[in-house]
PDB file of C-alpha atoms in Angstrom:
ATOM      1  CA  MET G1268      -9.817  20.490  11.555  1.00 40.00           C
ATOM      2  CA  SER G1269      -7.374  18.081  10.943  1.00 59.00           C
ATOM      3  CA  SER G1270      -7.931  15.858  13.858  1.00 63.00           C
ATOM      4  CA  LEU G1271     -11.516  16.018  12.697  1.00 56.00           C
ATOM      5  CA  ARG G1272     -10.386  14.302   9.231  1.00 60.00           C
ATOM      6  CA  ASP G1273      -8.325  11.520  10.831  1.00 62.00           C
ATOM      7  CA  ALA G1274     -10.860  11.059  13.699  1.00 60.00           C
ATOM      8  CA  MET G1275     -13.568  10.380  10.876  1.00 62.00           C
ATOM      9  CA  SER G1276     -11.345   8.590   8.229  1.00 67.00           C
ATOM     10  CA  HIS G1277     -10.341   5.809  11.713  1.00 70.00           C
ATOM     11  CA  ALA G1278     -14.226   5.589  11.916  1.00 82.00           C
ATOM     12  CA  ALA G1279     -14.795   5.198   8.795  1.00 88.00           C
ATOM     13  CA  LEU G1280     -11.501   2.245   8.188  1.00 92.00           C
ATOM     14  CA  GLY G1281     -13.618   0.927  11.004  1.00 91.00           C
ATOM     15  CA  TRP G1282     -16.150   0.204   8.806  1.00 94.00           C
ATOM     16  CA  VAL G1283     -14.513  -1.585   5.389  1.00 97.00           C
ATOM     17  CA  LYS G1284     -10.909  -2.999   7.734  1.00 96.00           C
ATOM     18  CA  PRO G1285     -12.393  -6.593   7.424  1.00 97.00           C
ATOM     19  CA  GLU G1286     -12.723  -6.224   3.880  1.00 98.00           C
ATOM     20  CA  LEU G1287      -9.545  -4.657   3.171  1.00 98.00           C
ATOM     21  CA  ASP G1288      -7.309  -7.006   5.246  1.00 98.00           C
ATOM     22  CA  GLU G1289      -9.407 -10.510   3.270  1.00 98.00           C
ATOM     23  CA  THR G1290      -8.443  -8.554  -0.614  1.00 99.00           C
ATOM     24  CA  LEU G1291      -4.891  -8.073   0.670  1.00 99.00           C
ATOM     25  CA  ARG G1292      -4.975 -11.304   1.769  1.00 99.00           C
ATOM     26  CA  GLN G1293      -6.416 -12.366  -1.185  1.00 99.00           C
ATOM     27  CA  VAL G1294      -4.134 -10.407  -2.717  1.00 99.00           C
ATOM     28  CA  ARG G1295      -0.736 -12.406  -1.205  1.00 99.00           C
ATOM     29  CA  ASN G1296      -2.606 -16.533  -2.217  1.00 99.00           C
ATOM     30  CA  GLU G1297      -2.664 -14.649  -6.002  1.00 98.00           C
ATOM     31  CA  VAL G1298       1.113 -14.182  -5.741  1.00 98.00           C
ATOM     32  CA  GLU G1299       1.849 -16.684  -3.883  1.00 98.00           C
ATOM     33  CA  TYR G1300      -0.242 -18.709  -6.684  1.00 98.00           C
ATOM     34  CA  TYR G1301       2.074 -16.749  -9.169  1.00 98.00           C
ATOM     35  CA  ALA G1302       4.936 -17.501  -8.056  1.00 96.00           C
ATOM     36  CA  GLU G1303       4.057 -21.528  -7.975  1.00 96.00           C
ATOM     37  CA  ASP G1304       3.473 -21.077 -12.099  1.00 97.00           C
ATOM     38  CA  PRO G1305       4.996 -18.004 -13.044  1.00 96.00           C
ATOM     39  CA  GLY G1306       3.688 -18.793 -16.692  1.00 95.00           C
ATOM     40  CA  ASP G1307      -0.293 -18.146 -15.441  1.00 97.00           C
ATOM     41  CA  ALA G1308      -0.211 -14.169 -15.970  1.00 96.00           C
ATOM     42  CA  SER G1309      -4.175 -14.788 -14.997  1.00 97.00           C
ATOM     43  CA  ARG G1310      -2.486 -14.240 -11.329  1.00 98.00           C
ATOM     44  CA  MET G1311      -1.162 -10.669 -11.907  1.00 98.00           C
ATOM     45  CA  ARG G1312      -4.352  -9.716 -13.271  1.00 98.00           C
ATOM     46  CA  ILE G1313      -6.545 -11.307 -10.606  1.00 99.00           C
ATOM     47  CA  CYS G1314      -4.328  -9.247  -8.154  1.00 99.00           C
ATOM     48  CA  ALA G1315      -4.266  -6.504 -10.223  1.00 99.00           C
ATOM     49  CA  GLY G1316      -7.719  -6.547  -9.441  1.00 99.00           C
ATOM     50  CA  PHE G1317      -7.965  -7.063  -5.933  1.00 99.00           C
ATOM     51  CA  LEU G1318      -5.446  -4.217  -5.392  1.00 99.00           C
ATOM     52  CA  HIS G1319      -7.806  -1.877  -7.225  1.00 99.00           C
ATOM     53  CA  GLN G1320     -10.213  -2.514  -4.759  1.00 99.00           C
ATOM     54  CA  VAL G1321      -8.108  -2.088  -1.951  1.00 99.00           C
ATOM     55  CA  GLN G1322      -7.734   1.624  -3.617  1.00 98.00           C
ATOM     56  CA  GLY G1323     -11.054   2.577  -4.587  1.00 98.00           C
ATOM     57  CA  THR G1324     -11.638   1.810  -0.578  1.00 98.00           C
ATOM     58  CA  LEU G1325      -9.151   3.445   0.966  1.00 96.00           C
ATOM     59  CA  ARG G1326     -10.020   6.995  -1.432  1.00 96.00           C
ATOM     60  CA  MET G1327     -13.679   6.444  -0.157  1.00 95.00           C
ATOM     61  CA  VAL G1328     -12.114   6.835   3.395  1.00 94.00           C
ATOM     62  CA  GLU G1329      -9.879   9.503   2.279  1.00 91.00           C
ATOM     63  CA  LEU G1330      -6.487   8.099   2.851  1.00 93.00           C
ATOM     64  CA  TYR G1331      -4.726   9.040   0.009  1.00 93.00           C
ATOM     65  CA  ALA G1332      -1.283   7.928   0.769  1.00 93.00           C
ATOM     66  CA  PRO G1333      -2.125   3.807   2.395  1.00 96.00           C
ATOM     67  CA  ALA G1334      -4.072   4.184  -1.352  1.00 97.00           C
ATOM     68  CA  MET G1335      -1.214   5.345  -3.646  1.00 96.00           C
ATOM     69  CA  VAL G1336       0.634   2.339  -1.690  1.00 98.00           C
ATOM     70  CA  ALA G1337      -2.732   0.130  -3.309  1.00 99.00           C
ATOM     71  CA  GLU G1338      -2.165   2.023  -6.529  1.00 98.00           C
ATOM     72  CA  GLU G1339       1.465   1.249  -6.931  1.00 98.00           C
ATOM     73  CA  LEU G1340       1.186  -2.014  -6.000  1.00 99.00           C
ATOM     74  CA  GLU G1341      -1.538  -3.082  -9.103  1.00 99.00           C
ATOM     75  CA  GLN G1342       1.123  -1.210 -11.376  1.00 99.00           C
ATOM     76  CA  LEU G1343       3.844  -3.685 -10.086  1.00 99.00           C
ATOM     77  CA  ALA G1344       0.682  -6.726 -10.755  1.00 99.00           C
ATOM     78  CA  ASN G1345       0.327  -5.192 -13.886  1.00 99.00           C
ATOM     79  CA  ALA G1346       4.383  -4.956 -14.721  1.00 99.00           C
ATOM     80  CA  ILE G1347       4.600  -8.603 -13.296  1.00 98.00           C
ATOM     81  CA  GLY G1348       1.601 -10.345 -15.556  1.00 98.00           C
ATOM     82  CA  ALA G1349       3.031  -8.685 -18.782  1.00 98.00           C
ATOM     83  CA  GLY G1350       6.514  -9.414 -17.990  1.00 97.00           C
ATOM     84  CA  ARG G1351       7.802  -4.878 -17.698  1.00 97.00           C
ATOM     85  CA  VAL G1352      10.312  -6.025 -15.318  1.00 98.00           C
ATOM     86  CA  ALA G1353      13.386  -6.521 -14.735  1.00 97.00           C
ATOM     87  CA  ASP G1354      13.659  -9.429 -12.041  1.00 98.00           C
ATOM     88  CA  ARG G1355      10.363 -10.971 -11.475  1.00 97.00           C
ATOM     89  CA  ASP G1356      11.199 -13.247  -8.063  1.00 97.00           C
ATOM     90  CA  GLU G1357      12.833 -10.204  -6.707  1.00 98.00           C
ATOM     91  CA  ALA G1358       9.537  -8.160  -7.751  1.00 98.00           C
ATOM     92  CA  CYS G1359       7.045 -10.919  -6.553  1.00 98.00           C
ATOM     93  CA  ALA G1360       8.568 -10.292  -2.762  1.00 98.00           C
ATOM     94  CA  THR G1361       8.442  -6.661  -3.235  1.00 99.00           C
ATOM     95  CA  LEU G1362       4.283  -6.290  -4.098  1.00 99.00           C
ATOM     96  CA  MET G1363       4.238  -9.636  -1.290  1.00 98.00           C
ATOM     97  CA  ARG G1364       5.582  -6.560   1.306  1.00 98.00           C
ATOM     98  CA  GLY G1365       3.688  -4.328   0.404  1.00 98.00           C
ATOM     99  CA  SER G1366       0.489  -6.209   0.333  1.00 98.00           C
ATOM    100  CA  VAL G1367       1.782  -7.129   3.973  1.00 98.00           C
ATOM    101  CA  LEU G1368       3.124  -4.017   5.115  1.00 98.00           C
ATOM    102  CA  LEU G1369      -0.350  -2.013   3.867  1.00 98.00           C
ATOM    103  CA  PRO G1370      -2.146  -3.986   6.856  1.00 97.00           C
ATOM    104  CA  ASP G1371       0.063  -3.198   8.920  1.00 96.00           C
ATOM    105  CA  TYR G1372      -0.536   0.348   8.889  1.00 95.00           C
ATOM    106  CA  LEU G1373      -4.015   0.359   8.611  1.00 96.00           C
ATOM    107  CA  ASP G1374      -4.101  -1.145  11.107  1.00 95.00           C
ATOM    108  CA  ARG G1375      -1.587   1.619  13.230  1.00 92.00           C
ATOM    109  CA  LEU G1376      -4.748   3.984  11.832  1.00 92.00           C
ATOM    110  CA  GLN G1377      -7.235   2.312  12.742  1.00 90.00           C
ATOM    111  CA  ASN G1378      -5.662   2.250  16.240  1.00 89.00           C
ATOM    112  CA  ALA G1379      -5.708   5.999  16.718  1.00 81.00           C
ATOM    113  CA  HIS G1380      -2.146   6.625  15.607  1.00 84.00           C
ATOM    114  CA  ARG G1381      -1.860   9.595  13.263  1.00 82.00           C
ATOM    115  CA  ASP G1382      -1.427   9.365   9.836  1.00 83.00           C
ATOM    116  CA  ILE G1383       1.996   9.915   9.207  1.00 85.00           C
ATOM    117  CA  PRO G1384       2.961   9.184   4.509  1.00 90.00           C
ATOM    118  CA  ILE G1385       5.910   9.644   5.038  1.00 90.00           C
ATOM    119  CA  VAL G1386       6.928   6.739   6.857  1.00 92.00           C
ATOM    120  CA  LEU G1387       5.607   5.304   2.901  1.00 94.00           C
ATOM    121  CA  ARG G1388       8.264   6.573   1.380  1.00 94.00           C
ATOM    122  CA  PRO G1389      10.718   3.761   1.435  1.00 95.00           C
ATOM    123  CA  LEU G1390       8.011   1.077   0.512  1.00 97.00           C
ATOM    124  CA  LEU G1391       7.020   3.292  -2.089  1.00 97.00           C
ATOM    125  CA  ASN G1392      10.002   3.402  -3.583  1.00 97.00           C
ATOM    126  CA  GLU G1393      11.303  -0.018  -3.398  1.00 98.00           C
ATOM    127  CA  ILE G1394       7.540  -0.806  -5.672  1.00 98.00           C
ATOM    128  CA  ARG G1395       8.211   2.228  -7.832  1.00 98.00           C
ATOM    129  CA  ALA G1396      11.870   0.896  -8.206  1.00 98.00           C
ATOM    130  CA  ALA G1397      10.366  -3.054  -8.936  1.00 98.00           C
ATOM    131  CA  ARG G1398       8.867  -1.389 -11.956  1.00 97.00           C
ATOM    132  CA  GLY G1399      11.798   0.710 -12.695  1.00 96.00           C
ATOM    133  CA  GLU G1400      10.283   4.210 -12.083  1.00 96.00           C
ATOM    134  CA  ASP G1401      12.338   6.681 -10.011  1.00 94.00           C
ATOM    135  CA  GLY G1402      10.934   7.727  -6.261  1.00 92.00           C
ATOM    136  CA  VAL G1403       8.419   9.977  -5.118  1.00 90.00           C
ATOM    137  CA  HIS G1404      10.062  12.329  -3.032  1.00 84.00           C
ATOM    138  CA  ASP G1405       8.750  13.743   0.568  1.00 81.00           C
ATOM    139  CA  SER G1406       6.470  16.665  -0.711  1.00 76.00           C
ATOM    140  CA  VAL G1407       4.140  14.260  -2.690  1.00 78.00           C
ATOM    141  CA  LEU G1408       3.522  12.009   0.368  1.00 78.00           C
ATOM    142  CA  LEU G1409       3.233  15.529   2.748  1.00 71.00           C
ATOM    143  CA  ALA G1410       1.001  16.923   0.896  1.00 72.00           C
ATOM    144  CA  PHE G1411      -1.397  14.261   1.721  1.00 66.00           C
ATOM    145  CA  ALA G1412      -0.677  14.875   5.398  1.00 60.00           C
ATOM    146  CA  PRO G1413       0.478  18.494   6.135  1.00 57.00           C
ATOM    147  CA  ASP G1414       0.733  18.365  10.118  1.00 61.00           C
ATOM    148  CA  SER G1415       2.511  15.211   9.962  1.00 55.00           C
ATOM    149  CA  VAL G1416       5.783  17.186   8.993  1.00 54.00           C
ATOM    150  CA  THR G1417       6.130  17.826  12.778  1.00 56.00           C
ATOM    151  CA  ALA G1418       6.212  13.528  13.773  1.00 50.00           C
ATOM    152  CA  THR G1419       8.034  12.791  16.797  1.00 57.00           C
ATOM    153  CA  GLU G1420      11.522  11.192  16.018  1.00 59.00           C
ATOM    154  CA  ALA G1421       9.235   8.505  18.722  1.00 57.00           C
ATOM    155  CA  GLU G1422       6.152   8.523  16.271  1.00 51.00           C
ATOM    156  CA  LEU G1423       8.118   7.911  13.113  1.00 52.00           C
ATOM    157  CA  ASP G1424      10.296   5.532  14.977  1.00 58.00           C
ATOM    158  CA  HIS G1425       7.409   3.394  16.019  1.00 57.00           C
ATOM    159  CA  ALA G1426       5.269   2.908  12.574  1.00 56.00           C
ATOM    160  CA  PRO G1427       5.961  -0.119  10.652  1.00 58.00           C
ATOM    161  CA  ARG G1428       8.431  -0.232   7.663  1.00 58.00           C
TER     162      ARG G1428
END
């Protein structure tokens, strides 16, 4: 059953991936614009809007762990824009890193690799730490893909980080 669900998610991802890539490129542009002019908080609102769109699209195609990354990135963009981060430059770097790594993970899924949400944990925890939040526990991510508990070392080693 899980392999059928994965195949359907991969097919659906193929339909929306070009738009996701473009939207995440726009996120990176907004982060760069904001870094050049940190007084322009509207850049982070725009960035958060793009990330909300990414999150919704990923939920629609039932890729819940990547959607969680997009949601955390959206919350980080909102926190940066509102001045609620301890280190703005580090938070922007984390936001940029997340917007680069998320498409890598989606590329991997699109190329028929297994969804192994646990590899997203370091990124999720980095994003949450930038907002001063506690990290997520493995069990949260394992709930998205219980069969990923059996991921091989090779699968884990070749996952984007």
